[in-house]
PDB file of C-alpha atoms in Angstrom:
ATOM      1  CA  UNK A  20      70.682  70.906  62.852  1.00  0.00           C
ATOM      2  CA  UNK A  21      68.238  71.621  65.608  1.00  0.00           C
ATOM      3  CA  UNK A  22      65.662  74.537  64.372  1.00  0.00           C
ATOM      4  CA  UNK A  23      63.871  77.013  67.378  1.00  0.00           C
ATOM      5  CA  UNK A  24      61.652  79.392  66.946  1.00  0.00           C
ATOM      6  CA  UNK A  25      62.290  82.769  66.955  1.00  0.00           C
ATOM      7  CA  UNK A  26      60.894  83.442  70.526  1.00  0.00           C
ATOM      8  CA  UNK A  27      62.620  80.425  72.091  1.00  0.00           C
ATOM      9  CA  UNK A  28      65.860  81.520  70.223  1.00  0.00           C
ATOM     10  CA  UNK A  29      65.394  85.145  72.164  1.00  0.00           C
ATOM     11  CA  UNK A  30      64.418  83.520  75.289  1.00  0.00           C
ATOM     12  CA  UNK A  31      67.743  81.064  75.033  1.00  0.00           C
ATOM     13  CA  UNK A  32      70.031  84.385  74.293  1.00  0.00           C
ATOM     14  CA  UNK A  33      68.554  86.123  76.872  1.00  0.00           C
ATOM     15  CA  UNK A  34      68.853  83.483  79.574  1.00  0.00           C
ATOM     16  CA  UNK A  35      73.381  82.895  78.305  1.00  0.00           C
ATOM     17  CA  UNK A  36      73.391  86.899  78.367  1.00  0.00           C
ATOM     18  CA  UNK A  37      72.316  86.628  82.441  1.00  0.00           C
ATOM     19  CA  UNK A  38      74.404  83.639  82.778  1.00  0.00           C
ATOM     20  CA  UNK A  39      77.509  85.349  81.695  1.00  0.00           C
ATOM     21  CA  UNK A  40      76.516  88.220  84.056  1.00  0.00           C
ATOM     22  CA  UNK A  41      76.483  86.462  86.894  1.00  0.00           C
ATOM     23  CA  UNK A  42      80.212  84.779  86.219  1.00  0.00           C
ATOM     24  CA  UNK A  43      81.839  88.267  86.433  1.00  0.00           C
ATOM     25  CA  UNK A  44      82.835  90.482  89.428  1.00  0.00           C
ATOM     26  CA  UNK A  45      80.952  93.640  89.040  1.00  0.00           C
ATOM     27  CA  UNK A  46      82.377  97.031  90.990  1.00  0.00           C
ATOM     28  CA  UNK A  47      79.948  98.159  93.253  1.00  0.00           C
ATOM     29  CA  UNK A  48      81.154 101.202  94.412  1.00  0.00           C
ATOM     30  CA  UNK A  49      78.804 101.131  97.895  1.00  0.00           C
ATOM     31  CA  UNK A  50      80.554  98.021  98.692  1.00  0.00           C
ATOM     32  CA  UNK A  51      83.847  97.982  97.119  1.00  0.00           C
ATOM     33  CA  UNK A  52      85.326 101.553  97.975  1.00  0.00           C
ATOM     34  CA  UNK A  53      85.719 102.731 101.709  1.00  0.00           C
ATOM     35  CA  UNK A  54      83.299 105.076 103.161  1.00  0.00           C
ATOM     36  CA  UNK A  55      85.081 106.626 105.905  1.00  0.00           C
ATOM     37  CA  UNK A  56      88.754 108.964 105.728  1.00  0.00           C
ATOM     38  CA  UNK A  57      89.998 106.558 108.277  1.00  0.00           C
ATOM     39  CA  UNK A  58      89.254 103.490 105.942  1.00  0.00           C
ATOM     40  CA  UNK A  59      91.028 105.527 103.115  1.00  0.00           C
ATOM     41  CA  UNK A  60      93.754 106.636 105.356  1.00  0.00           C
ATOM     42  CA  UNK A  61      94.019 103.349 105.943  1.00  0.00           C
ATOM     43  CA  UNK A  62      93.883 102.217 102.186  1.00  0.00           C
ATOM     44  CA  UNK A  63      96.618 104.470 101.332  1.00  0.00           C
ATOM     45  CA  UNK A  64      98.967 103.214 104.522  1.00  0.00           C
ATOM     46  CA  UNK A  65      98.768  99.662 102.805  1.00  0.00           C
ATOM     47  CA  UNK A  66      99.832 101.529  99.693  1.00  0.00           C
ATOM     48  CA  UNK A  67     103.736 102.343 100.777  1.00  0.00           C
ATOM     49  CA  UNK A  68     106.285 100.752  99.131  1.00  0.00           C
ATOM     50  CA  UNK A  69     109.405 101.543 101.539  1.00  0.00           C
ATOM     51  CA  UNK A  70     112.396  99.457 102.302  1.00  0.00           C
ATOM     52  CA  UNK A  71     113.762 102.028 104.776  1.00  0.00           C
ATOM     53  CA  UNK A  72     115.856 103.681 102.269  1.00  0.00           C
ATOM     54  CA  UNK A  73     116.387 107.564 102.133  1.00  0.00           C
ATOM     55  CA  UNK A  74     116.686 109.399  99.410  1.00  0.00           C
ATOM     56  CA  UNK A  75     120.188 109.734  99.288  1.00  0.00           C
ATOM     57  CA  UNK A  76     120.506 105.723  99.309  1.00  0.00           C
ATOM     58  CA  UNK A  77     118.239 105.375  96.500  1.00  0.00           C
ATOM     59  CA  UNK A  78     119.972 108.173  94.241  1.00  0.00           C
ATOM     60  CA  UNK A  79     123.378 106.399  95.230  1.00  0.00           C
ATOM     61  CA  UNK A  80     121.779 103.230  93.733  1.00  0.00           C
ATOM     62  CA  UNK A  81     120.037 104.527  90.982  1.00  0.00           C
ATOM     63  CA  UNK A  82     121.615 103.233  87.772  1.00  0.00           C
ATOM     64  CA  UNK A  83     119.985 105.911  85.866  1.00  0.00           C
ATOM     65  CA  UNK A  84     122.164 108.274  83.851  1.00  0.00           C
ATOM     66  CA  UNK A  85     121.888 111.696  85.056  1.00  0.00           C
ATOM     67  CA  UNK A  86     123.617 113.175  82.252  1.00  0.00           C
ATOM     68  CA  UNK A  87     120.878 111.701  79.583  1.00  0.00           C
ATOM     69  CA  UNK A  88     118.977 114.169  77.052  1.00  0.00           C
ATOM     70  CA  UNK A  89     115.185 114.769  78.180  1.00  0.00           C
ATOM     71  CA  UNK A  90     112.804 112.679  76.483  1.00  0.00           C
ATOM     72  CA  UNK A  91     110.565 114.193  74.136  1.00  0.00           C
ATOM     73  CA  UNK A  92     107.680 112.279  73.172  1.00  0.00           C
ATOM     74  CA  UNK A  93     108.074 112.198  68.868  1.00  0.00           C
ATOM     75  CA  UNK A  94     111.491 113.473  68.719  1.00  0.00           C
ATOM     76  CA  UNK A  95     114.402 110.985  67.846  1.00  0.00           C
ATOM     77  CA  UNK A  96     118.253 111.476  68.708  1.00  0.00           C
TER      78      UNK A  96
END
C-alpha cells in the first residue's frame, strides 16, 4: 500500500480529473451549431425523411387502427 501525501494526492486527482476532460467531446456551440439561415436551411434539408410517398399512400399503409380509443396518459381500459 503506497502512502502520498495529502498535496500529491490533490495534485494526482486533479491531473485524472483533466485527463478525463480531455477524452470527451464537449459541445461548443460557436463551432458545433451553424451560424448562418442558409447553413440551417441547409441542416433541416438533410433532415427529410421522404420515400416519395403522399399522404394518401401512407394512410393506405398505415396498419394503425383508426377506430382505437384515445390514449389517456393514467387511465386503463
Amino acid at each position: 500500500k503506497r502512502s502520498y501525501g495529502k498535496k500529491n494526492l490533490l495534485k494526482r486527482c486533479f491531473q485524472e480529473m483533466l485527463e478525463e476532460e480531455e477524452e470527451h467531446e464537449w459541445f461548443i456551440p460557436a463551432r458545433d451549431l451553424p451560424q448562418t439561415m442558409d447553413q440551417i436551411q441547409d441542416q433541416f434539408n438533410d433532415l427529410v425523411i421522404s420515400d416519395g410517398s403522399s399522404l394518401e399512400d401512407l394512410v393506405f399503409k398505415s396498419n394503425l387502427n383508426p377506430n382505437a380509443k384515445e390514449f389517456v396518459p393514467g387511465v386503463k381500459y
